[in-house]
């Protein structure tokens, strides 16, 4: 299959990244390898989108720090970037909206690439003194915009079942209109889970289950715990991130108490709407 | 850390290649030994095994040393030592331990006038839980060597996933006798990243980024290490300890 026939994919990971760890970064690498291994896809970009402070998760430190740590972590990556749109919004933004925002951005970027070709076409047409034609058939190099896939762990997919955490139409949009690359743990049964959900089953073609054969469970929770206890987190996250945390004394007993009495934003929004 | 026993941790192994997990062991062990209140960790040594070990897929020691050095460049307390790898034949772990202990003791005695440590540092072997099970393999260890490694020096053993070193200690009279010189460190992060997995991923053209330092990955690419061919190395060769030590009986 020639490279033109491969579908271009952008992977978008939403989450707290509190802090970012080697496990988060591995997810991107695993997903890219998996998708490209099918021969049908070419992964062109990865986006890390840290959640805003208004998410109100316990222990969530300022977005400015979480963004900077993610940036430090991806300095050495030639395809993974960090985006601050979500975290800059005043209110918490549903994942579906974040996905939509990035999909639209990708789409318009793609259209801008075609604008120049259209202009050339216009010029040629004018020279020939005929009506300007802007249909895509006129330009034979127009490409579809890359497909946006939400990159996540199996826990996110399973959280679709938690009452009032997701709007049903959002789930439908994410898996139906876009797609999901889901990293599954060794021992878990991803197909069973898809089978048990009608909406997931309906869009199973858009759900890519990426098997993680070798367990690598470096959770941010664990990292924060180690830091509170004065233990080393070296080699669990990139060195620049570990240094940044040390320099700014992030993650203490106090920081973990943040939002202790707050209600997680989605629960607040959806339960009050009912 | 006044009043504490100075301690050096020595890790022997293939380091084929070194991974973040190897380096994590040092960090975990240091934290643990400090938390006992008894020790002050003053150094760490990575000692890659020699080529004559005969392990399947073992690439040349010069590469394994280079990669370990790259990986530990930014460490201010762990360093790489090539003494073991440069010996004529494979050498028993206890011999390597004696060498390093004597070297450290000599260093201490020669700098007595400017004491950086209060007494001669202890040397302990740093290992993962899977290492404990190797004591059971017939012909792999001499009993008197195990006695010396565990009894005279001591072990700092980091548990790994479901592997519980307690059981290995329980099932061995020798190890049970030296229970006080075996320090068990619990690794709560379930992390099964191993050099075997890294080599497998590399053979299949998969990414190993974030499992080992970028500098090591670059080195592997430059020298095209870890291919189908490299994994065939020593395919029909018997592990050297098994042939060397039977002669002694």
Coordinates of C-alpha atoms in Angstrom, one line a residue:
Chain A
X1 CA 0.0 0.0 0.0
X2 CA 1.5 3.3 -1.0
X3 CA 1.9 6.0 1.7
X4 CA -0.8 8.1 0.0
X5 CA -3.4 5.5 0.7
X6 CA -2.7 5.4 4.4
X7 CA -4.9 7.3 6.7
X8 CA -3.1 10.0 8.6
X9 CA -3.8 10.0 12.3
X10 CA -3.3 12.5 15.1
X11 CA -3.3 11.1 18.7
X12 CA -4.7 13.3 21.4
X13 CA -4.3 12.5 25.1
X14 CA -6.4 14.4 27.6
X15 CA -5.7 14.0 31.3
X16 CA -4.4 15.6 34.5
X17 CA -0.7 14.9 33.7
X18 CA -0.1 15.5 37.4
X19 CA 2.7 15.0 36.7
X20 CA 3.5 13.5 33.3
X21 CA 5.4 10.2 33.6
X22 CA 7.2 7.9 31.3
X23 CA 4.1 5.8 31.2
X24 CA 2.1 8.6 29.5
X25 CA 4.9 9.0 27.0
X26 CA 5.0 5.3 26.3
X27 CA 1.3 5.3 25.5
X28 CA 2.0 7.5 22.5
X29 CA 4.8 5.3 21.3
X30 CA 2.8 2.1 21.7
X31 CA -0.2 3.5 20.0
X32 CA 1.8 4.8 17.1
X33 CA 3.6 1.4 16.6
X34 CA 0.3 -0.4 16.8
X35 CA -1.5 1.8 14.3
X36 CA 1.3 1.9 11.8
X37 CA 1.8 -1.9 12.1
X38 CA -1.6 -2.4 10.6
X39 CA -0.3 -0.9 7.4
X40 CA -3.4 1.4 7.2
X41 CA -2.3 4.4 9.2
X42 CA 0.5 6.9 9.5
X43 CA 0.6 8.7 12.8
X44 CA 1.7 12.3 12.1
X45 CA 1.3 14.0 15.4
X46 CA 0.7 13.5 19.1
X47 CA -0.9 16.1 21.3
X48 CA -0.9 16.2 25.1
X49 CA -3.7 18.3 26.5
X50 CA -3.6 18.8 30.2
X51 CA -6.9 19.4 31.9
X52 CA -7.7 22.9 33.4
X53 CA -7.5 23.7 37.1
X54 CA -11.3 23.9 37.2
X55 CA -11.6 20.1 36.9
X56 CA -11.1 20.2 40.7
X57 CA -9.5 16.8 41.0
X58 CA -7.9 16.2 44.4
X59 CA -4.2 17.0 44.4
X60 CA -4.3 18.8 41.0
X61 CA -1.6 21.4 41.0
X62 CA -1.6 24.5 38.8
X63 CA -1.9 24.0 35.0
X64 CA 1.1 26.3 34.4
X65 CA 3.3 23.7 36.1
X66 CA 1.7 20.7 34.5
X67 CA 2.1 22.3 31.1
X68 CA 5.7 23.2 31.7
X69 CA 6.5 19.7 32.9
X70 CA 4.8 18.2 29.8
X71 CA 6.9 20.5 27.6
X72 CA 10.1 19.5 29.3
X73 CA 9.1 15.9 28.9
X74 CA 8.5 16.2 25.1
X75 CA 11.6 18.3 24.3
X76 CA 13.2 15.2 22.9
X77 CA 10.2 14.1 20.9
X78 CA 9.9 14.9 17.3
X79 CA 6.2 14.2 17.0
X80 CA 4.6 14.7 20.5
X81 CA 3.6 18.3 21.4
X82 CA 1.8 20.0 24.3
X83 CA -1.3 22.1 23.8
X84 CA -2.7 24.6 26.4
X85 CA -6.1 25.4 24.8
X86 CA -8.0 23.2 27.2
X87 CA -6.2 24.4 30.3
X88 CA -6.6 28.0 29.3
X89 CA -10.4 27.9 29.3
X90 CA -12.0 29.4 32.4
X91 CA -14.4 26.5 32.9
X92 CA -13.8 22.8 32.7
X93 CA -14.2 21.6 29.1
X94 CA -15.8 18.2 28.2
X95 CA -13.4 15.8 26.5
X96 CA -15.7 15.7 23.4
X97 CA -15.3 19.5 23.1
X98 CA -11.5 19.2 23.3
X99 CA -11.5 16.5 20.7
X100 CA -13.8 18.6 18.5
X101 CA -11.6 21.7 18.9
X102 CA -8.5 19.9 17.8
X103 CA -10.3 18.1 15.0
X104 CA -11.5 21.4 13.6
X105 CA -8.0 22.9 14.0
X106 CA -6.5 20.0 12.1
X107 CA -9.1 20.3 9.4
X108 CA -8.5 24.0 8.9
X109 CA -4.8 23.5 8.9
X110 CA -5.3 20.9 6.2
X111 CA -7.5 23.3 4.2
X112 CA -4.9 26.0 4.4
X113 CA -2.4 23.7 2.9
X114 CA -4.8 23.4 -0.1
X115 CA -5.5 27.1 -0.4
X116 CA -2.2 27.8 -2.3
X117 CA -3.0 25.0 -4.7
X118 CA -6.4 26.5 -5.3
X119 CA -4.9 29.9 -5.9
X120 CA -2.6 28.4 -8.5
X121 CA -5.5 26.8 -10.0
X122 CA -7.4 30.1 -10.1
X123 CA -4.5 31.8 -11.8
X124 CA -4.3 29.2 -14.5
X125 CA -8.0 29.3 -15.1
X126 CA -8.0 33.1 -15.4
X127 CA -5.2 32.9 -18.0
X128 CA -7.4 30.6 -19.9
X129 CA -10.3 33.1 -19.6
X130 CA -12.8 30.6 -18.2
X131 CA -15.0 30.5 -15.1
X132 CA -13.1 29.9 -11.8
X133 CA -13.7 26.4 -10.7
X134 CA -13.1 25.6 -7.0
X135 CA -14.2 22.0 -6.9
X136 CA -11.7 19.5 -5.5
X137 CA -11.7 17.6 -8.7
X138 CA -9.7 20.5 -10.2
X139 CA -6.9 19.9 -7.7
X140 CA -5.8 16.3 -7.7
X141 CA -3.4 16.6 -4.8
X142 CA -6.0 17.4 -2.1
X143 CA -5.7 15.1 0.9
X144 CA -8.2 14.3 3.6
X145 CA -7.3 15.8 6.9
X146 CA -5.7 13.5 9.5
X147 CA -8.1 11.5 11.6
X148 CA -8.1 12.5 15.3
X149 CA -8.0 9.7 17.8
X150 CA -8.4 10.0 21.5
X151 CA -5.5 8.2 23.1
X152 CA -6.3 6.8 26.5
X153 CA -6.0 3.9 28.9
X154 CA -8.6 1.2 29.4
X155 CA -9.7 2.9 32.6
X156 CA -11.0 5.9 30.5
X157 CA -13.0 3.6 28.2
X158 CA -14.4 1.8 31.2
X159 CA -15.3 5.2 32.8
X160 CA -17.9 5.7 30.1
X161 CA -20.0 3.5 32.3
X162 CA -19.8 5.8 35.4
X163 CA -23.1 7.6 35.9
X164 CA -22.9 11.4 35.3
X165 CA -19.3 11.4 34.3
X166 CA -19.9 11.5 30.5
X167 CA -22.8 12.7 28.4
X168 CA -24.1 9.9 26.2
X169 CA -23.9 12.1 23.1
X170 CA -20.3 12.9 23.9
X171 CA -19.4 9.3 24.0
X172 CA -21.2 8.7 20.7
X173 CA -19.2 11.6 19.2
X174 CA -15.8 10.6 20.4
X175 CA -16.1 7.0 19.3
X176 CA -18.4 7.5 16.3
X177 CA -17.2 10.6 14.7
X178 CA -13.5 10.5 15.7
X179 CA -12.0 7.4 17.2
X180 CA -10.1 6.0 20.1
X181 CA -6.7 4.3 20.6
X182 CA -6.9 2.6 23.9
X183 CA -4.0 1.0 25.7
X184 CA -5.0 -2.2 27.5
X185 CA -3.2 -3.9 30.3
X186 CA -2.0 -7.4 30.1
X187 CA -4.7 -9.7 31.6
X188 CA -7.6 -7.4 30.8
X189 CA -10.2 -8.4 28.2
X190 CA -10.8 -5.4 25.9
X191 CA -13.1 -7.1 23.5
X192 CA -15.4 -8.2 26.3
X193 CA -15.7 -4.6 27.4
X194 CA -16.6 -3.3 23.9
X195 CA -19.1 -6.1 23.5
X196 CA -20.9 -5.1 26.7
X197 CA -21.5 -1.6 25.5
X198 CA -23.9 -0.9 22.6
X199 CA -22.4 2.4 21.7
X200 CA -18.8 1.0 21.8
X201 CA -19.8 -2.1 19.9
X202 CA -21.5 0.0 17.2
X203 CA -18.3 1.9 16.6
X204 CA -15.9 -0.9 17.2
X205 CA -14.1 -0.2 13.9
X206 CA -13.0 3.2 15.3
X207 CA -11.7 1.7 18.5
X208 CA -8.1 0.5 18.4
X209 CA -7.1 -1.7 21.3
X210 CA -3.4 -1.4 21.8
X211 CA -2.1 -4.4 23.8
X212 CA 0.5 -3.5 26.3
X213 CA 2.2 -6.9 26.8
X214 CA 4.7 -5.6 29.3
X215 CA 3.2 -4.0 32.3
X216 CA 4.4 -0.5 32.9
X217 CA 2.2 1.0 35.6
X218 CA 4.0 4.2 36.5
X219 CA 1.0 6.2 37.8
X220 CA 1.2 9.8 38.6
X221 CA -0.5 9.0 41.9
X222 CA 2.4 6.8 42.8
X223 CA 4.9 9.4 41.8
X224 CA 3.2 12.0 44.0
X225 CA 3.1 9.6 46.9
X226 CA 6.8 8.9 46.5
X227 CA 7.6 12.6 46.4
X228 CA 5.5 13.3 49.5
X229 CA 7.6 10.7 51.3
X230 CA 10.9 12.2 50.1
X231 CA 11.6 9.1 47.9
X232 CA 13.3 9.2 44.5
X233 CA 11.2 9.3 41.3
X234 CA 14.2 9.3 39.0
X235 CA 13.7 7.1 35.9
X236 CA 10.0 7.1 36.3
X237 CA 9.8 10.4 34.5
X238 CA 12.2 12.3 32.2
X239 CA 15.1 13.9 34.2
X240 CA 14.1 17.5 33.3
X241 CA 10.7 16.9 34.8
X242 CA 12.1 15.4 38.0
X243 CA 14.5 18.4 38.3
X244 CA 11.6 20.8 37.7
X245 CA 9.6 19.2 40.5
X246 CA 12.5 19.5 42.8
X247 CA 13.3 23.1 41.9
X248 CA 9.7 24.2 42.5
X249 CA 9.0 21.8 45.4
X250 CA 5.8 20.6 43.8
X251 CA 3.8 17.7 45.3
X252 CA 3.7 17.8 49.1
X253 CA 1.2 16.8 51.7
X254 CA -0.4 20.2 51.3
X255 CA -0.7 20.0 47.5
X256 CA -2.4 16.6 47.7
X257 CA -5.1 18.2 49.9
X258 CA -6.0 20.7 47.2
X259 CA -9.7 20.3 46.1
X260 CA -10.3 18.0 49.0
X261 CA -13.8 19.2 49.5
X262 CA -14.6 20.1 45.9
X263 CA -16.8 18.1 43.6
X264 CA -15.3 17.0 40.3
X265 CA -16.4 19.3 37.6
X266 CA -18.2 16.8 35.4
X267 CA -20.3 15.5 38.4
X268 CA -21.1 19.1 39.3
X269 CA -22.2 19.9 35.8
X270 CA -24.2 16.9 34.9
X271 CA -25.9 16.2 38.3
X272 CA -27.1 19.8 38.5
X273 CA -28.4 19.6 35.0
X274 CA -30.6 16.6 35.8
Chain B
X1 CA 23.9 11.3 58.4
X2 CA 26.1 11.0 61.4
X3 CA 26.6 7.6 63.1
X4 CA 25.4 5.6 60.1
X5 CA 27.3 2.8 58.4
X6 CA 28.5 3.9 54.9
X7 CA 27.3 1.6 52.2
X8 CA 28.1 0.9 48.6
X9 CA 25.7 -1.0 46.4
X10 CA 27.0 -3.3 43.7
X11 CA 24.8 -4.5 40.8
X12 CA 26.2 -7.3 38.7
X13 CA 24.3 -8.5 35.6
X14 CA 24.2 -8.5 31.8
X15 CA 23.0 -5.0 31.3
X16 CA 22.1 -6.1 27.8
X17 CA 21.1 -3.3 27.5
X18 CA 20.8 -1.2 30.7
X19 CA 17.3 0.1 31.2
X20 CA 15.5 2.6 33.4
X21 CA 14.4 -0.3 35.5
X22 CA 18.1 -1.2 36.4
X23 CA 18.7 2.4 37.4
X24 CA 15.5 2.5 39.4
X25 CA 16.8 -0.4 41.6
X26 CA 19.6 1.8 42.8
X27 CA 17.2 4.7 43.6
X28 CA 14.8 2.4 45.5
X29 CA 17.6 0.6 47.3
X30 CA 19.2 3.9 48.4
X31 CA 15.9 5.3 49.7
X32 CA 15.1 2.0 51.6
X33 CA 18.6 1.7 53.2
X34 CA 18.4 5.4 54.3
X35 CA 15.0 4.8 55.8
X36 CA 16.3 2.0 58.0
X37 CA 18.2 4.7 59.8
X38 CA 21.2 2.5 59.9
X39 CA 22.9 3.2 56.6
X40 CA 24.3 6.1 54.5
X41 CA 24.6 5.1 50.8
X42 CA 27.8 6.6 49.5
X43 CA 28.1 5.0 46.1
X44 CA 26.7 2.6 43.5
X45 CA 28.5 0.4 41.0
X46 CA 27.2 -1.2 37.8
X47 CA 29.4 -4.1 36.9
X48 CA 28.5 -5.7 33.5
X49 CA 29.3 -9.4 33.2
X50 CA 32.1 -10.5 30.8
X51 CA 31.4 -11.9 27.3
X52 CA 32.4 -15.4 28.4
X53 CA 29.3 -15.7 30.6
X54 CA 27.7 -17.3 27.5
X55 CA 24.2 -15.9 27.9
X56 CA 22.0 -16.0 24.9
X57 CA 21.9 -12.8 23.0
X58 CA 24.7 -11.1 25.0
X59 CA 26.4 -8.4 22.9
X60 CA 30.0 -7.4 23.2
X61 CA 30.9 -6.0 26.6
X62 CA 32.5 -2.9 25.1
X63 CA 29.0 -2.0 23.9
X64 CA 27.3 -2.9 27.1
X65 CA 29.8 -0.8 29.0
X66 CA 29.4 2.2 26.7
X67 CA 25.7 2.1 27.0
X68 CA 25.8 1.9 30.8
X69 CA 28.2 4.8 30.9
X70 CA 25.9 6.9 28.7
X71 CA 22.9 6.0 30.8
X72 CA 24.7 6.9 34.1
X73 CA 26.4 10.1 32.8
X74 CA 24.0 12.2 34.7
X75 CA 24.1 10.2 37.9
X76 CA 26.1 11.7 40.7
X77 CA 26.5 8.6 42.7
X78 CA 26.3 5.5 40.4
X79 CA 29.2 4.6 38.1
X80 CA 30.2 1.8 35.8
X81 CA 33.1 -0.5 36.4
X82 CA 34.7 -2.6 33.8
X83 CA 37.0 -4.8 36.0
X84 CA 34.7 -7.8 35.8
X85 CA 34.1 -7.6 32.1
X86 CA 37.8 -7.4 31.3
X87 CA 38.8 -10.6 33.0
X88 CA 40.0 -13.6 30.9
X89 CA 37.1 -15.9 31.9
X90 CA 33.8 -15.5 33.5
X91 CA 34.3 -14.7 37.2
X92 CA 32.1 -15.6 40.1
X93 CA 30.1 -12.8 41.7
X94 CA 31.8 -13.3 45.0
X95 CA 35.2 -12.7 43.4
X96 CA 33.9 -9.4 42.0
X97 CA 32.5 -8.5 45.4
X98 CA 35.8 -9.2 47.1
X99 CA 37.7 -7.1 44.5
X100 CA 35.4 -4.1 45.0
X101 CA 35.3 -4.4 48.8
X102 CA 39.1 -4.5 48.9
X103 CA 39.4 -1.6 46.6
X104 CA 36.9 0.5 48.6
X105 CA 38.7 -0.5 51.9
X106 CA 42.0 0.5 50.5
X107 CA 40.6 3.9 49.4
X108 CA 39.2 4.5 52.8
X109 CA 42.5 3.6 54.5
X110 CA 44.6 5.7 52.2
X111 CA 42.5 8.8 52.8
X112 CA 42.3 8.4 56.6
X113 CA 43.5 11.9 57.2
X114 CA 40.6 13.4 55.3
X115 CA 37.8 11.1 56.4
X116 CA 34.7 11.5 54.2
X117 CA 33.2 8.4 55.8
X118 CA 33.3 7.3 59.4
X119 CA 34.4 3.8 58.8
X120 CA 35.1 1.3 56.0
X121 CA 32.1 1.2 53.9
X122 CA 30.1 -2.0 53.6
X123 CA 29.4 -3.5 50.2
X124 CA 26.1 -5.1 49.4
X125 CA 24.9 -6.8 46.3
X126 CA 21.9 -5.1 44.7
X127 CA 19.5 -7.3 42.8
X128 CA 16.0 -8.0 41.7
X129 CA 13.7 -10.7 43.1
X130 CA 14.3 -12.9 40.1
X131 CA 18.0 -13.1 41.2
X132 CA 17.0 -14.8 44.5
X133 CA 15.6 -17.7 42.5
X134 CA 18.9 -18.3 40.7
X135 CA 20.4 -19.7 44.0
X136 CA 18.2 -22.7 43.4
X137 CA 19.5 -23.5 39.9
X138 CA 21.8 -26.6 40.2
X139 CA 25.4 -25.8 39.5
X140 CA 24.9 -22.1 39.1
X141 CA 26.2 -21.2 42.6
X142 CA 28.7 -22.8 44.9
X143 CA 27.3 -23.0 48.5
X144 CA 30.3 -21.4 50.0
X145 CA 30.0 -18.5 47.6
X146 CA 26.3 -18.0 48.5
X147 CA 27.4 -18.0 52.1
X148 CA 29.9 -15.3 51.5
X149 CA 27.8 -13.1 49.2
X150 CA 24.8 -13.2 51.5
X151 CA 26.4 -13.7 54.9
X152 CA 29.6 -11.7 54.7
X153 CA 28.5 -9.0 52.4
X154 CA 24.7 -8.9 52.3
X155 CA 21.9 -8.5 49.7
X156 CA 19.6 -5.6 48.9
X157 CA 16.8 -7.2 46.9
X158 CA 14.1 -5.3 45.1
X159 CA 10.8 -7.1 44.6
X160 CA 9.4 -7.2 41.2
X161 CA 5.7 -7.5 40.3
X162 CA 4.4 -10.7 41.7
X163 CA 7.8 -12.1 42.4
X164 CA 8.2 -12.3 46.2
X165 CA 11.7 -12.9 47.4
X166 CA 10.3 -14.0 50.8
X167 CA 9.4 -17.3 49.4
X168 CA 12.9 -17.9 47.9
X169 CA 14.4 -17.1 51.4
X170 CA 11.9 -19.4 53.1
X171 CA 12.7 -22.3 50.8
X172 CA 16.4 -22.1 51.3
X173 CA 18.0 -23.0 54.6
X174 CA 21.1 -21.1 53.7
X175 CA 19.3 -17.9 52.9
X176 CA 17.0 -18.2 55.9
X177 CA 20.1 -18.4 58.1
X178 CA 21.3 -15.1 56.8
X179 CA 17.9 -13.4 56.9
X180 CA 19.3 -10.4 58.8
X181 CA 21.7 -9.5 56.0
X182 CA 19.0 -9.6 53.3
X183 CA 17.2 -6.3 52.9
X184 CA 13.9 -6.6 51.0
X185 CA 12.7 -3.5 49.1
X186 CA 9.2 -3.4 48.0
X187 CA 8.7 -1.9 44.5
X188 CA 5.1 -0.8 44.5
X189 CA 5.1 0.3 40.8
X190 CA 4.3 -2.7 38.8
X191 CA 6.9 -2.4 36.1
X192 CA 7.9 -5.4 34.0
X193 CA 10.2 -3.6 31.7
X194 CA 13.2 -5.8 31.2
X195 CA 16.2 -5.9 28.8
X196 CA 14.6 -9.0 27.2
X197 CA 11.5 -7.0 26.4
X198 CA 13.6 -4.1 25.1
X199 CA 15.6 -6.4 22.8
X200 CA 12.3 -8.0 21.6
X201 CA 10.9 -4.6 20.8
X202 CA 14.0 -3.6 19.0
X203 CA 14.0 -6.8 16.8
X204 CA 10.5 -5.9 15.8
X205 CA 11.3 -2.3 14.9
X206 CA 9.1 -1.1 17.8
X207 CA 9.8 2.0 19.9
X208 CA 11.7 1.7 23.2
X209 CA 11.6 5.4 23.9
X210 CA 11.1 6.2 27.6
X211 CA 12.3 2.7 28.7
X212 CA 15.9 3.6 28.5
X213 CA 17.8 6.9 28.1
X214 CA 17.7 8.5 24.6
X215 CA 21.5 8.4 24.5
X216 CA 21.5 4.6 24.9
X217 CA 18.8 4.3 22.2
X218 CA 20.9 6.4 19.8
X219 CA 23.9 4.2 20.6
X220 CA 22.0 1.1 19.8
X221 CA 20.8 2.6 16.5
X222 CA 24.3 3.8 15.5
X223 CA 25.8 0.4 16.1
X224 CA 22.8 -1.7 15.0
X225 CA 22.9 -3.8 18.1
X226 CA 20.0 -6.2 18.9
X227 CA 18.8 -7.9 15.8
X228 CA 17.6 -11.4 15.0
X229 CA 21.3 -12.4 14.6
X230 CA 22.5 -10.9 17.9
X231 CA 19.8 -12.8 19.8
X232 CA 21.2 -16.0 18.3
X233 CA 24.6 -15.5 20.0
X234 CA 25.5 -18.3 22.4
X235 CA 22.5 -20.2 21.2
X236 CA 24.2 -23.6 21.7
X237 CA 26.6 -22.5 24.4
X238 CA 26.3 -23.5 28.0
X239 CA 26.2 -20.8 30.6
X240 CA 29.9 -20.5 31.8
X241 CA 29.2 -20.9 35.5
X242 CA 27.7 -24.3 34.8
X243 CA 30.8 -25.6 33.1
X244 CA 33.4 -23.8 35.2
X245 CA 32.1 -24.7 38.6
X246 CA 31.6 -28.4 38.0
X247 CA 35.3 -28.8 37.4
X248 CA 35.9 -27.6 41.0
X249 CA 34.0 -30.6 42.5

